[in-house]
Coordinates of C-alpha atoms in Angstrom, one line a residue:
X29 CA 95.1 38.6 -59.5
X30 CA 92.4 39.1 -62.0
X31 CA 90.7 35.5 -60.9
X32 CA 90.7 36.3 -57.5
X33 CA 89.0 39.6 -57.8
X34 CA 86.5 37.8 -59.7
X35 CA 85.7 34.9 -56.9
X36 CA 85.7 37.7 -54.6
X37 CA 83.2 39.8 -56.2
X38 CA 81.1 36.6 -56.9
X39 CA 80.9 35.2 -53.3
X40 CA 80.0 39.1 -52.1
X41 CA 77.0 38.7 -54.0
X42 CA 76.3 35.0 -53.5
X43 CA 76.4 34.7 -49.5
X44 CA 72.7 36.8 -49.9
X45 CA 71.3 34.9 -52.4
X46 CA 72.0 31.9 -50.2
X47 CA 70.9 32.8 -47.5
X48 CA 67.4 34.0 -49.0
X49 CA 67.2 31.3 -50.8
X50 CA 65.1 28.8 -48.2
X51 CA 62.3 27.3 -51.2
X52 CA 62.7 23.5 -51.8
X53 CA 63.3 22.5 -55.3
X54 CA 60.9 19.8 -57.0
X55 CA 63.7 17.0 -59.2
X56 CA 62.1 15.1 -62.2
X57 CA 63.4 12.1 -63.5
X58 CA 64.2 13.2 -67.4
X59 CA 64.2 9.4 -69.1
X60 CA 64.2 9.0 -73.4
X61 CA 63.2 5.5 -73.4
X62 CA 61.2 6.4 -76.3
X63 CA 61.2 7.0 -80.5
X64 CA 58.3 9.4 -80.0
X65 CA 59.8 12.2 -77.6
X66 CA 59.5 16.2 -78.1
X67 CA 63.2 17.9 -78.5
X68 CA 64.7 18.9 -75.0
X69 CA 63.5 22.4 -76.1
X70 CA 60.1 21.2 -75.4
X71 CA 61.2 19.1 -72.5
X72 CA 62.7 22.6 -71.0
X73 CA 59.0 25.0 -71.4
X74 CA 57.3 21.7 -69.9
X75 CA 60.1 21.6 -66.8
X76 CA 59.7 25.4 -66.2
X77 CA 56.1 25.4 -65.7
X78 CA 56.7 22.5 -63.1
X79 CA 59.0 24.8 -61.4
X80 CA 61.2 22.1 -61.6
X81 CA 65.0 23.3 -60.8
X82 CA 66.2 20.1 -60.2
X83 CA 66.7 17.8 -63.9
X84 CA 68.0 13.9 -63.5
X85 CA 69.2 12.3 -66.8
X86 CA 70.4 8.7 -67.4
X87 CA 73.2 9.6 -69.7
X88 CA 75.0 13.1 -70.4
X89 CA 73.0 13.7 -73.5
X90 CA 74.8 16.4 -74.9
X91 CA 71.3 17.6 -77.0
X92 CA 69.4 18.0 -73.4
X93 CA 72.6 19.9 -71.9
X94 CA 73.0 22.0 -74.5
X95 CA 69.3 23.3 -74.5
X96 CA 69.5 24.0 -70.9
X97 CA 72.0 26.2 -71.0
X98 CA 71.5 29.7 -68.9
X99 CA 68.2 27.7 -67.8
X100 CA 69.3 27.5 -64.1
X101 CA 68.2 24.1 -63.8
X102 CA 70.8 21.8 -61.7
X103 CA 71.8 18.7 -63.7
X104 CA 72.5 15.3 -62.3
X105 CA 73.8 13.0 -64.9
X106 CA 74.2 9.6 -65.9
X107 CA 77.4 7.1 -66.4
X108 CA 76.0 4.0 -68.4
X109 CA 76.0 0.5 -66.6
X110 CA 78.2 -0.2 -70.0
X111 CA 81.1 2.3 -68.7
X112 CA 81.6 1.0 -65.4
X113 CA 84.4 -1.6 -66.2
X114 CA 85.9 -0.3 -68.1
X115 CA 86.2 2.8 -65.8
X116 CA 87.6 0.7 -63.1
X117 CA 90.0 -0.9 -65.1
X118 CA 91.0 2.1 -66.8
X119 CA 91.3 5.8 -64.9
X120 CA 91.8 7.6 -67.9
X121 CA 88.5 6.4 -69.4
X122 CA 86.9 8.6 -66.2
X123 CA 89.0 11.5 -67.7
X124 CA 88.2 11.2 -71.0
X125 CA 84.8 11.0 -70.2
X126 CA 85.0 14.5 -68.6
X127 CA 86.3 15.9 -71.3
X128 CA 83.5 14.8 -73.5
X129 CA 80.7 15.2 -71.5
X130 CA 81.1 16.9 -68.2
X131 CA 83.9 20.1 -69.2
X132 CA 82.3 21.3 -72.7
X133 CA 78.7 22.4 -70.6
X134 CA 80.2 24.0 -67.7
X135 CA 79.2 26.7 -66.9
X136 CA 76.5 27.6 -68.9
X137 CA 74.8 24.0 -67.7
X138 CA 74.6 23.3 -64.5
X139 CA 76.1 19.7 -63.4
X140 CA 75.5 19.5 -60.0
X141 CA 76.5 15.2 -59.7
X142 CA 77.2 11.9 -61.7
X143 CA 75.4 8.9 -61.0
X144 CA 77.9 5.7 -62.0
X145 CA 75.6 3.1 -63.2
X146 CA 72.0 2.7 -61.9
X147 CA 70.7 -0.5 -59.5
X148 CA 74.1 -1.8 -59.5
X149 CA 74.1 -3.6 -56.0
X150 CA 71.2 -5.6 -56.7
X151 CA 72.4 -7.0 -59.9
X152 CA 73.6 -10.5 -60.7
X153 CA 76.8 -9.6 -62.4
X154 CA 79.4 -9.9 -60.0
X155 CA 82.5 -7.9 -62.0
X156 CA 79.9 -4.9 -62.4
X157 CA 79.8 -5.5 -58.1
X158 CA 83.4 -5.5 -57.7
X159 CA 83.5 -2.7 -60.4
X160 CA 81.3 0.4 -59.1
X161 CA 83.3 1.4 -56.1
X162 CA 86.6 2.0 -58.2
X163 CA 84.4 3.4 -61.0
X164 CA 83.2 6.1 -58.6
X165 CA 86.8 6.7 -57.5
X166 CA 87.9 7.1 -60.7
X167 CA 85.6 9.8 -61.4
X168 CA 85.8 11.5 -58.4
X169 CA 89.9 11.7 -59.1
X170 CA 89.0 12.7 -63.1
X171 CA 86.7 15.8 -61.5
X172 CA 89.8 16.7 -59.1
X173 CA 92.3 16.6 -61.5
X174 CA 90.0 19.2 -63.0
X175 CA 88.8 21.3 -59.7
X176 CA 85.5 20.4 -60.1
X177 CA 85.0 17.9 -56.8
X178 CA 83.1 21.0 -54.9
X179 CA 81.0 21.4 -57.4
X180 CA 80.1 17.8 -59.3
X181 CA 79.1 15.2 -56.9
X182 CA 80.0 11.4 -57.8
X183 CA 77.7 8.8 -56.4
X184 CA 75.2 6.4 -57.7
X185 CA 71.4 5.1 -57.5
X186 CA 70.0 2.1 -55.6
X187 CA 66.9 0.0 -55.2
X188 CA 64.9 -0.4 -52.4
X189 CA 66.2 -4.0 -52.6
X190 CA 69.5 -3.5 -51.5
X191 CA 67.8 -3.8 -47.7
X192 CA 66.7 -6.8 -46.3
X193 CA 63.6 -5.6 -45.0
X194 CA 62.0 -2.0 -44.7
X195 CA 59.8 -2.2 -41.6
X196 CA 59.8 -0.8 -39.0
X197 CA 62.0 1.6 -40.4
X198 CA 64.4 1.2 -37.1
X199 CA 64.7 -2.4 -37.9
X200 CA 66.3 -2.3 -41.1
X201 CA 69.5 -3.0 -42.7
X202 CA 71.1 -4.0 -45.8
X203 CA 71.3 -7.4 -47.2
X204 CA 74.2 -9.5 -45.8
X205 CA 75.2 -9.9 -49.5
X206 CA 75.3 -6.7 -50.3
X207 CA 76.7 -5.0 -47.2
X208 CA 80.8 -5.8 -48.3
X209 CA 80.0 -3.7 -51.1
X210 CA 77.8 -0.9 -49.3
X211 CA 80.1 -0.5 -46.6
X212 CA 82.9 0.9 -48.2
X213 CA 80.8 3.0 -51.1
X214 CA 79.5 4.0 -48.1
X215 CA 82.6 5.4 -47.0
X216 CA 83.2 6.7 -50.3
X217 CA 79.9 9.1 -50.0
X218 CA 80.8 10.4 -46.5
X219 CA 84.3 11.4 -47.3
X220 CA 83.3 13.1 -50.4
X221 CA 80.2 14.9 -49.5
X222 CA 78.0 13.0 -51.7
X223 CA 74.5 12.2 -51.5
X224 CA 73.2 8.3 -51.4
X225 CA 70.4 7.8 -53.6
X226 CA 67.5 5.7 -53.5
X227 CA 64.9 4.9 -56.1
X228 CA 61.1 4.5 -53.4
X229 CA 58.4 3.4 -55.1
X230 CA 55.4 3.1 -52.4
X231 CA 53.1 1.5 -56.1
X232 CA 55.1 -1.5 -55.1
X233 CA 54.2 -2.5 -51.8
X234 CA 50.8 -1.8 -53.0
X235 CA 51.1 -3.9 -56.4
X236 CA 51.9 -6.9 -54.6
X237 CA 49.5 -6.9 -51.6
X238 CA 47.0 -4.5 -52.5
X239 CA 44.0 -6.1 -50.3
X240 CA 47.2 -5.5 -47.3
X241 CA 48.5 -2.2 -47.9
X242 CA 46.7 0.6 -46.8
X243 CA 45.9 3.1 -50.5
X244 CA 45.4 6.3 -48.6
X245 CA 48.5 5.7 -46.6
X246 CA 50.5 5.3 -50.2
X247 CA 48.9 8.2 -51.6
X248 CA 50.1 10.5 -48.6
X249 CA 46.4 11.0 -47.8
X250 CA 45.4 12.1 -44.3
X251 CA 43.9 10.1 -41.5
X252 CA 46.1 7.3 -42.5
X253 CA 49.6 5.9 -40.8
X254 CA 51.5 3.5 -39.1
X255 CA 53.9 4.1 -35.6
X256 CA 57.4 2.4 -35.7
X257 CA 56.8 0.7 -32.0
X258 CA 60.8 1.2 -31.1
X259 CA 60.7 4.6 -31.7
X260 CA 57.3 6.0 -30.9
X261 CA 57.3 8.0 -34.2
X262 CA 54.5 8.1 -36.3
X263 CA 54.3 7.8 -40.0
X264 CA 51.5 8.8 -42.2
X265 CA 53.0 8.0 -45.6
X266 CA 54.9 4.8 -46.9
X267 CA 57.5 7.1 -48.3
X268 CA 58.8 8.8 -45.3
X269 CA 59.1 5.2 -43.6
X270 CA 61.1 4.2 -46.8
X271 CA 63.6 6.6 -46.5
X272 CA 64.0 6.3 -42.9
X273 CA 64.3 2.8 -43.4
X274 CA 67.2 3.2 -45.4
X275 CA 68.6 5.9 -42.8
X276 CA 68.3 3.5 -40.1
X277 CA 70.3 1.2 -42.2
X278 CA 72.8 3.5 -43.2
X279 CA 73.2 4.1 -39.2
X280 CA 73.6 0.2 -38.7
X281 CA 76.3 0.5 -41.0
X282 CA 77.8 3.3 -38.9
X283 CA 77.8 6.2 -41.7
X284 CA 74.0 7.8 -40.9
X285 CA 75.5 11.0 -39.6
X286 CA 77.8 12.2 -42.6
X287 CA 75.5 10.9 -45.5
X288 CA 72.7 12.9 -46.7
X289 CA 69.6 10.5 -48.3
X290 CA 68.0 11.9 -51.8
X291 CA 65.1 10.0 -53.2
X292 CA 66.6 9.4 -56.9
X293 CA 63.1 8.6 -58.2
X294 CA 59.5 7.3 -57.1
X295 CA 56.4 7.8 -59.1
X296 CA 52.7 6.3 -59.7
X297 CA 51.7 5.1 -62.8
X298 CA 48.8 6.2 -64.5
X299 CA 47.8 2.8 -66.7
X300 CA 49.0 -0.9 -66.4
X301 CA 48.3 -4.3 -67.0
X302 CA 44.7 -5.8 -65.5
X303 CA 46.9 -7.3 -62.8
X304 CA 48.4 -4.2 -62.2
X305 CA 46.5 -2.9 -58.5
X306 CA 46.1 0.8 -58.5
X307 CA 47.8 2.1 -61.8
X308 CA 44.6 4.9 -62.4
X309 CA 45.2 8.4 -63.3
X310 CA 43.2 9.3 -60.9
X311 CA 45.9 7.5 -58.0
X312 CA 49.2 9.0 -60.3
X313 CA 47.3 12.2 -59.5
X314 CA 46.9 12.1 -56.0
X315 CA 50.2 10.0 -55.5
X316 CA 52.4 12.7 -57.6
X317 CA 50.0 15.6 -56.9
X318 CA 50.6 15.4 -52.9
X319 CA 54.2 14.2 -53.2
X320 CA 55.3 17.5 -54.8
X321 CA 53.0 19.5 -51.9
X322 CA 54.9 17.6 -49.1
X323 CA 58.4 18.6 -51.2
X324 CA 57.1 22.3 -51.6
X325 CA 56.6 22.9 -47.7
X326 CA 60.0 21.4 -47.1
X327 CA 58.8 18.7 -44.6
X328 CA 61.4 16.0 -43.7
X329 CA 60.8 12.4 -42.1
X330 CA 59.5 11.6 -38.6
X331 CA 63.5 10.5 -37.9
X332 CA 65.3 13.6 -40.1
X333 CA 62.2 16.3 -39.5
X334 CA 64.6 19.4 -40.0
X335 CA 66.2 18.1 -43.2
X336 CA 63.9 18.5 -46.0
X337 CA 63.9 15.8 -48.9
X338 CA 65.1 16.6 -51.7
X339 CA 63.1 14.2 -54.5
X340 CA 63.2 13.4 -57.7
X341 CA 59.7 12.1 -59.9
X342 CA 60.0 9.8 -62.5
X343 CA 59.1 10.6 -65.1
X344 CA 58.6 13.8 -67.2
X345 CA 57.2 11.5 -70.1
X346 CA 55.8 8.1 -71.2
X347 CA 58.5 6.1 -72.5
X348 CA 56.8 3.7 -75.0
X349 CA 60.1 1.7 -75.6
X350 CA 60.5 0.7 -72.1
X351 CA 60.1 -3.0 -71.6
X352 CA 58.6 -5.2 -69.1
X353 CA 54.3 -4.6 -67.7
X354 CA 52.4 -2.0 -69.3
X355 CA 53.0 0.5 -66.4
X356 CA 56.5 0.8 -67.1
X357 CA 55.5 3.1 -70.0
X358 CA 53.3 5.1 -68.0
X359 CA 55.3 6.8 -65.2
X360 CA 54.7 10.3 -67.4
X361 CA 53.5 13.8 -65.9
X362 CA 53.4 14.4 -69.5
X363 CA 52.2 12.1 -72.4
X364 CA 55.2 12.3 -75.7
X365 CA 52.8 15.8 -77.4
X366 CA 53.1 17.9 -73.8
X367 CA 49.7 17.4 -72.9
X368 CA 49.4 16.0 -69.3
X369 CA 49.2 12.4 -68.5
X370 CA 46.5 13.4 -65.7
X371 CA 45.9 16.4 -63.6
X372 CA 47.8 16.9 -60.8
X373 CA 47.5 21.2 -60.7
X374 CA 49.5 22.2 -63.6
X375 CA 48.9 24.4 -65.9
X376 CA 51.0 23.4 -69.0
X377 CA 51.6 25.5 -71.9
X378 CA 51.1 23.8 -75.6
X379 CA 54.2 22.8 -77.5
X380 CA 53.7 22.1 -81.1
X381 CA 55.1 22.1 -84.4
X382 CA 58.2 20.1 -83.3
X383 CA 60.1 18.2 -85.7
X384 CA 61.7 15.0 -86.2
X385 CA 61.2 11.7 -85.0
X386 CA 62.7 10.0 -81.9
X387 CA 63.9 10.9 -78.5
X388 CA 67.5 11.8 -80.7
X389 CA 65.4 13.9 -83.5
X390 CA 66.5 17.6 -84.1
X391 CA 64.7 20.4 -82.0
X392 CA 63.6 22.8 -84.3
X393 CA 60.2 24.0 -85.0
X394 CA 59.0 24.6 -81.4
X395 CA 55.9 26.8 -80.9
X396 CA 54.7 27.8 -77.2
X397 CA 51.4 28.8 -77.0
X398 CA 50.0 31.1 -74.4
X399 CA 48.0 28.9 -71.7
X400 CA 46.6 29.4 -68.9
X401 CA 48.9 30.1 -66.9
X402 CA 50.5 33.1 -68.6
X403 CA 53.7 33.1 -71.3
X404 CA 55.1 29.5 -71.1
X405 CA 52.2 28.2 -68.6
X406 CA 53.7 30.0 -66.0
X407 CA 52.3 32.8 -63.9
X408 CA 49.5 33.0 -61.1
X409 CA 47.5 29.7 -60.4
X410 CA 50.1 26.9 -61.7
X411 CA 49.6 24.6 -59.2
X412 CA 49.8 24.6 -55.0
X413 CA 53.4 23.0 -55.2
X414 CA 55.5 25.5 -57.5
X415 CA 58.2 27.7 -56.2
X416 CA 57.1 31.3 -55.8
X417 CA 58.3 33.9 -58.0
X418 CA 60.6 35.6 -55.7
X419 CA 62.1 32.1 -54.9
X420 CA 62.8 31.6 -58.9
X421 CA 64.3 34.7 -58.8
X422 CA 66.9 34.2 -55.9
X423 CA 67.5 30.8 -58.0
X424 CA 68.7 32.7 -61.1
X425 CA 70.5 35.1 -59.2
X426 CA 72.1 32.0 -57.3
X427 CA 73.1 29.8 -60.6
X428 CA 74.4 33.4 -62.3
X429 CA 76.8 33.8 -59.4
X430 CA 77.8 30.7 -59.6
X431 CA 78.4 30.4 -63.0
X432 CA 80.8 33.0 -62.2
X433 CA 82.4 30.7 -59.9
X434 CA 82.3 27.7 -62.2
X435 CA 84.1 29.4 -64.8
X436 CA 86.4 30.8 -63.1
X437 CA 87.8 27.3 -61.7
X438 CA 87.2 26.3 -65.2
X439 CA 89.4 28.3 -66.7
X440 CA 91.7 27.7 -63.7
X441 CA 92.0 24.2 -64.8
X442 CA 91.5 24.2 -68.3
X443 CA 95.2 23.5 -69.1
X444 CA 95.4 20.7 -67.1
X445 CA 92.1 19.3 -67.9
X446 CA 92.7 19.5 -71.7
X447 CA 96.2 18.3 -72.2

């Protein structure tokens, strides 16, 4: 009786704070590639005076969860390319691995999805193939067992390569080798709810051909575009066409309608290797600095122009560890002290005094300096793509109501969860 008083009172006050709650959320991709990383505590003052309400990890690092607690931010989370096996083999691996890193955050984090592995589908390894699917599955029935499938999505992250071409966008479909595992993840997404994520990165197109590809239309700069001649629709960014591309192909593969598209990370790099076309500051500024104004007014694609993207930049900060061309460790909004990789509108407050040494160091020591911006960096003047004020309110009304939710199904299922 007392638990359903509680869900009542909770969705009286939730329905408003829906329903005022209309401001699109700007993701960042939170990566620790790196042995020379601030503590999450850090991580957290840098993400708030983004506005960033939207946080995606590669793991379920229990340091960064922790931190974030009561911070309102939305989590997606990582399982490991490592895990996958031996989750398919093995459905009480996806259960343990709730219980270790999903249950003991909820519902003070928020853990809004899983991603099972990363790029899976355009690997070589065939068993990891034949593995993702019933990994997901496995998960999804681990979260259930717990009441938790309405609230933690299961899905998982894919290149661009996964299609056989990209353009026109209408034109485009998966690759015939990947399409018998595609079809039925695909399946998998629409009858769970879940999102299908794809990692667009427009740099690439203009890495490899840069004397082809069109900068301003990578940068989202006006009086630049292309028109899909079987559609008549216009596109004046590479990005948009990217993402339609892979709605087209998710139509071809006769799931468009159920599955909602989330771009899982893109990004510009702000130094690279001399053969490295375009990786400036100055285009990371414009690339990153317009991408999060398109996400702020809540503008979809030329095929989807009512549904707003939801996106996800990579990367909060330069990993130095990551291998392969010098770009790779130079995705960052924010170089490894706080201080911004390049401009792009934000006015960031100063962390210093941290301690330790390594993206796994302890996080004590923190100082936040007053900047610019106010307490924290935030206040009038951060930047033309943050989420108003009244917006962050409705959001912290929103995740305290739902917290209420979350712990009340929690506690619902704690019995069976834990035993």
């Amino acid at each position: 009786m007392a638990l359903r008083l509680v869900l009542a009172a909770a969705l009286a006050v939730l329905a408003p704070a829906l329903a005022a709650a209309g401001a699109p959320a700007l993701g960042i991709n939170y990566g620790q590639v790196a042995d020379n990383l601030p503590p999450p505590q850090a991580a957290a003052v840098l993400l708030r005076a983004l506005n960033a309400t939207r946080v995606k990890l590669y793991d379920a690092d229990s340091r960064v969860l922790s931190a974030f607690a009561g911070s309102g931010a939305d989590f997606t989370v990582g399982l490991p390319d490592r895990l996958v096996p031996r989750l398919a083999a093995d459905p009480s691996a996806a259960s343990a691995w709730v219980r270790a890193n999903i249950l003991p955050h909820l519902p003070a984090t928020s853990i809004t999805a899983v991603t099972v592995g990363n790029e899976v589908l355009t690997g070589t390894d065939t068993a990891m193939l034949r593995s993702l699917l019933p990994a997901m599955e496995a998960l999804h029935a681990a979260l259930a067992a717990c009441n938790l499938t309405s609230r933690v999505a299961v899905t998982t992250a894919h290149s661009l390569a996964v299609l056989s071409s990209s353009f026109p966008p209408s034109a485009a479909a998966f690759r015939r080798d990947v399409l018998p595992y595609m079809s039925p993840l695909l399946g998998f997404l629409a009858k769970t709810g879940a999102p299908f994520l794809i990692n667009a990165y427009p740099y690439f197109a203009y890495k490899a051909d840069p004397g082809r590809v069109d900068l301003s239309y990578v940068l989202f700069e006006p009086n630049a575009g292309v028109s899909d001649a079987a559609t008549g629709l216009r596109y004046d960014n590479m990005l948009h066409a990217q993402v339609d591309a892979v709605r087209a192909a998710i139509c071809r593969a006769n799931y468009g309608k159920a599955v909602e598209i989330r771009v899982s990370e893109t990004g510009w790099p702000s130094q690279g290797d001399e053969d490295e076309a375009g990786a400036t500051p100055e285009n990371a500024a414009r690339y990153n600095g317009n991408l999060m104004r398109l996400v702020a007014q809540g503008k979809g694609t030329p095929a989807a122009p009512s549904e707003p993207m939801q996106v996800y930049v990579f990367a909060l900060f330069n990993e130095d560890q990551k291998p392969g061309p010098a770009s790779e460790r130079h995705y960052g909004l924010f170089k490894p002290d706080g201080t911004p990789a390049y401009d792009v509108g934000v006015k960031a407050p100063t962390i210093s005094g941290w301690k330790g040494n390594g993206s796994r160091s302890g996080g004590t020591g923190l100082v936040v300096a007053q900047g610019p911006g106010g307490a924290d960096g935030v206040g009038p003047g951060t930047g033309y793509y943050t989420v108003s004020a009244a917006a962050n309110k409705v959001k912290r009304q929103r995740w305290c109501v739902e917290s209420l939710l979350v712990a009340a199904v929690v506690a619902l299922a704690s019995g069976l969860c834990w035993s």
